[in-house]
CSV table of C-alpha atoms in Angstrom, one decimal:
chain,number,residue,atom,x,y,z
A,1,UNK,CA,75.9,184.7,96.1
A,2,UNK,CA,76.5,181.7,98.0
A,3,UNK,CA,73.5,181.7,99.7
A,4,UNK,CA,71.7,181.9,96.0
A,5,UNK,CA,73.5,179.4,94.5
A,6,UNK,CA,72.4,177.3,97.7
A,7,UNK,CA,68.7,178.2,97.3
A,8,UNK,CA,69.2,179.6,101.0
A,9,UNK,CA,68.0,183.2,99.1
A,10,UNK,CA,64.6,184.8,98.8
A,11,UNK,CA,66.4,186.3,95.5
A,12,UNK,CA,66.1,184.3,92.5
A,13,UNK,CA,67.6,186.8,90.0
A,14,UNK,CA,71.1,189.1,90.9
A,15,UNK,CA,72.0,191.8,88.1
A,16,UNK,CA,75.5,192.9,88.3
A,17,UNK,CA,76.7,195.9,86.6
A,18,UNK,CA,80.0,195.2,85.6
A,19,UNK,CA,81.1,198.1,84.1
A,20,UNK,CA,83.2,200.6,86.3
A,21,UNK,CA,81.2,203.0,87.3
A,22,UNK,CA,78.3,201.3,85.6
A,23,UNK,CA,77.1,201.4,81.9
A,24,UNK,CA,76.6,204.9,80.7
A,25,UNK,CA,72.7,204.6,80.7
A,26,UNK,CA,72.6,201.4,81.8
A,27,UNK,CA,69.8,199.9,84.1
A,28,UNK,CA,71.3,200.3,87.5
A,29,UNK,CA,72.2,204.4,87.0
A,30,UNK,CA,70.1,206.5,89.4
A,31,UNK,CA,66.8,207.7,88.1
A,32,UNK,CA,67.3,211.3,86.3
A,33,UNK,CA,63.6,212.7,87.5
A,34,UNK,CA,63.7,214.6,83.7
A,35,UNK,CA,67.1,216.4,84.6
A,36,UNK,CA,69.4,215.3,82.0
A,37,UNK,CA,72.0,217.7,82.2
A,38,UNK,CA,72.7,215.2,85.3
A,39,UNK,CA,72.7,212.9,82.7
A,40,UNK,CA,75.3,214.3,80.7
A,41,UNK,CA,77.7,214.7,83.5
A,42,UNK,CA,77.9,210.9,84.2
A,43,UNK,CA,78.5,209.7,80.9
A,44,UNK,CA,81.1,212.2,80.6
A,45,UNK,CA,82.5,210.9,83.8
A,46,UNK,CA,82.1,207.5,82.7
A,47,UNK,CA,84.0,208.3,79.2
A,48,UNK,CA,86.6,210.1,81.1
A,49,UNK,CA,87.2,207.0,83.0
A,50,UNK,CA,87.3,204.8,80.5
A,51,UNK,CA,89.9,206.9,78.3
A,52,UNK,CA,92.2,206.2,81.1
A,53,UNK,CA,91.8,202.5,81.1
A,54,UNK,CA,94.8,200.8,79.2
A,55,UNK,CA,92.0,198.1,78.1
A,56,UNK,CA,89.4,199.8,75.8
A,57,UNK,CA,88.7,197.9,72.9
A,58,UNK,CA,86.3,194.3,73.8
A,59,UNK,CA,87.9,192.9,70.3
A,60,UNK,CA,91.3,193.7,71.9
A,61,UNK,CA,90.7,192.0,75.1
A,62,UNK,CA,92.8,188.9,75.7
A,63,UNK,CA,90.2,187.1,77.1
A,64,UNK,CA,87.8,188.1,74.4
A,65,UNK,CA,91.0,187.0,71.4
A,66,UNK,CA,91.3,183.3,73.5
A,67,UNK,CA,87.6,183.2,73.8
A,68,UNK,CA,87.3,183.6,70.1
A,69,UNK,CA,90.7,181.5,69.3
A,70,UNK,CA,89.9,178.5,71.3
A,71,UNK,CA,86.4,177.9,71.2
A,72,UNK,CA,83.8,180.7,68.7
A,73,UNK,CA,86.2,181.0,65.9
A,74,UNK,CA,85.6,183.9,63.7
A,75,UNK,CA,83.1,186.9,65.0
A,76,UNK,CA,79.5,186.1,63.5
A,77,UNK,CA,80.8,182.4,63.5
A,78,UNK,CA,77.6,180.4,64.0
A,79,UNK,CA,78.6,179.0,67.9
A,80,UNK,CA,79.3,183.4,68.1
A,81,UNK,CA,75.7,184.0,67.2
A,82,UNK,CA,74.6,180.6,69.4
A,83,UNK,CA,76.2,181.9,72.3
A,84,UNK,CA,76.4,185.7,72.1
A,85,UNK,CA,73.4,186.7,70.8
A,86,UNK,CA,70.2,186.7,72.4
A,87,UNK,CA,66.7,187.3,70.5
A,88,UNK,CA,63.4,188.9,72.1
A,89,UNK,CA,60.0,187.9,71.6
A,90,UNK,CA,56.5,189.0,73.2
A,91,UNK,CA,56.2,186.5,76.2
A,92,UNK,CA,53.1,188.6,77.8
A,93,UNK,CA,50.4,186.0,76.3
A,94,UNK,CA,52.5,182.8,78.1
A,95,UNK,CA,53.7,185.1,81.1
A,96,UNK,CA,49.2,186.2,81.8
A,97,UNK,CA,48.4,182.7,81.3
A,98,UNK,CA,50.6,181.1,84.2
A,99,UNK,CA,51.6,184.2,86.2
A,100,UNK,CA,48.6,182.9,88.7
A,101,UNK,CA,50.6,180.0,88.9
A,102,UNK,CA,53.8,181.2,89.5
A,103,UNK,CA,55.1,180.0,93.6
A,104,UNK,CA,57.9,182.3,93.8
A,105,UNK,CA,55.7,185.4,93.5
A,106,UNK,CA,52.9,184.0,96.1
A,107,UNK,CA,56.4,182.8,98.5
A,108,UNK,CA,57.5,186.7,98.2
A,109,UNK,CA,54.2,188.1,98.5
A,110,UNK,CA,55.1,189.7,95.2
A,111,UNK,CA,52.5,192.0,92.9
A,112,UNK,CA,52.5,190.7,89.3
């Protein structure tokens, strides 16, 4: 992480699944290949682990209740919605036009 913060990294984005176990079908979960009985199984193993967990509930989480005390104020406050919520839009027309363009791709020898 260092080394990316540093710009001493050929990585430019890091996901981190923070979750234990990871999100039950979240990005980073192994590919299924069509067998989703496999699939099943680990978010029942994720559940199972997560009923044991004596923090379960986000709007229970203390750092979630000072986050929202001391600086969003009420859930679907406007700075909630400013900073929490995130809003998709088609980027493919901007993302063909300078893709050509883009160094990091041509420094990683990268397929866009």
């Amino acid at each position: 992480m260092d080394e990316v913060a540093n710009g001493n990294s050929k990585y430019h984005i890091i996901e981190i699944m923070a979750c234990p176990g990871g999100c039950v079908a979240g990005g980073g979960q192994p590919y299924h290949h069509g067998d989703y009985d496999i699939v099943k199984k680990r978010a029942a193993g994720l559940y199972n682990i997560d009923g044991s967990k004596e923090l379960r509930k986000s709007h229970k989480n203390p750092a979630i209740v000072a986050l929202y005390n001391e600086f969003l104020g009420e859930p679907y406050s406007e700075a909630a919605h400013k900073y929490l919520h995130t809003h998709y839009f088609d980027k493919s027309v901007v993302y063909e036009d300078t893709c050509n363009e883009c160094t990091c791709a041509k420094e990683a020898d990268a397929t866009i």
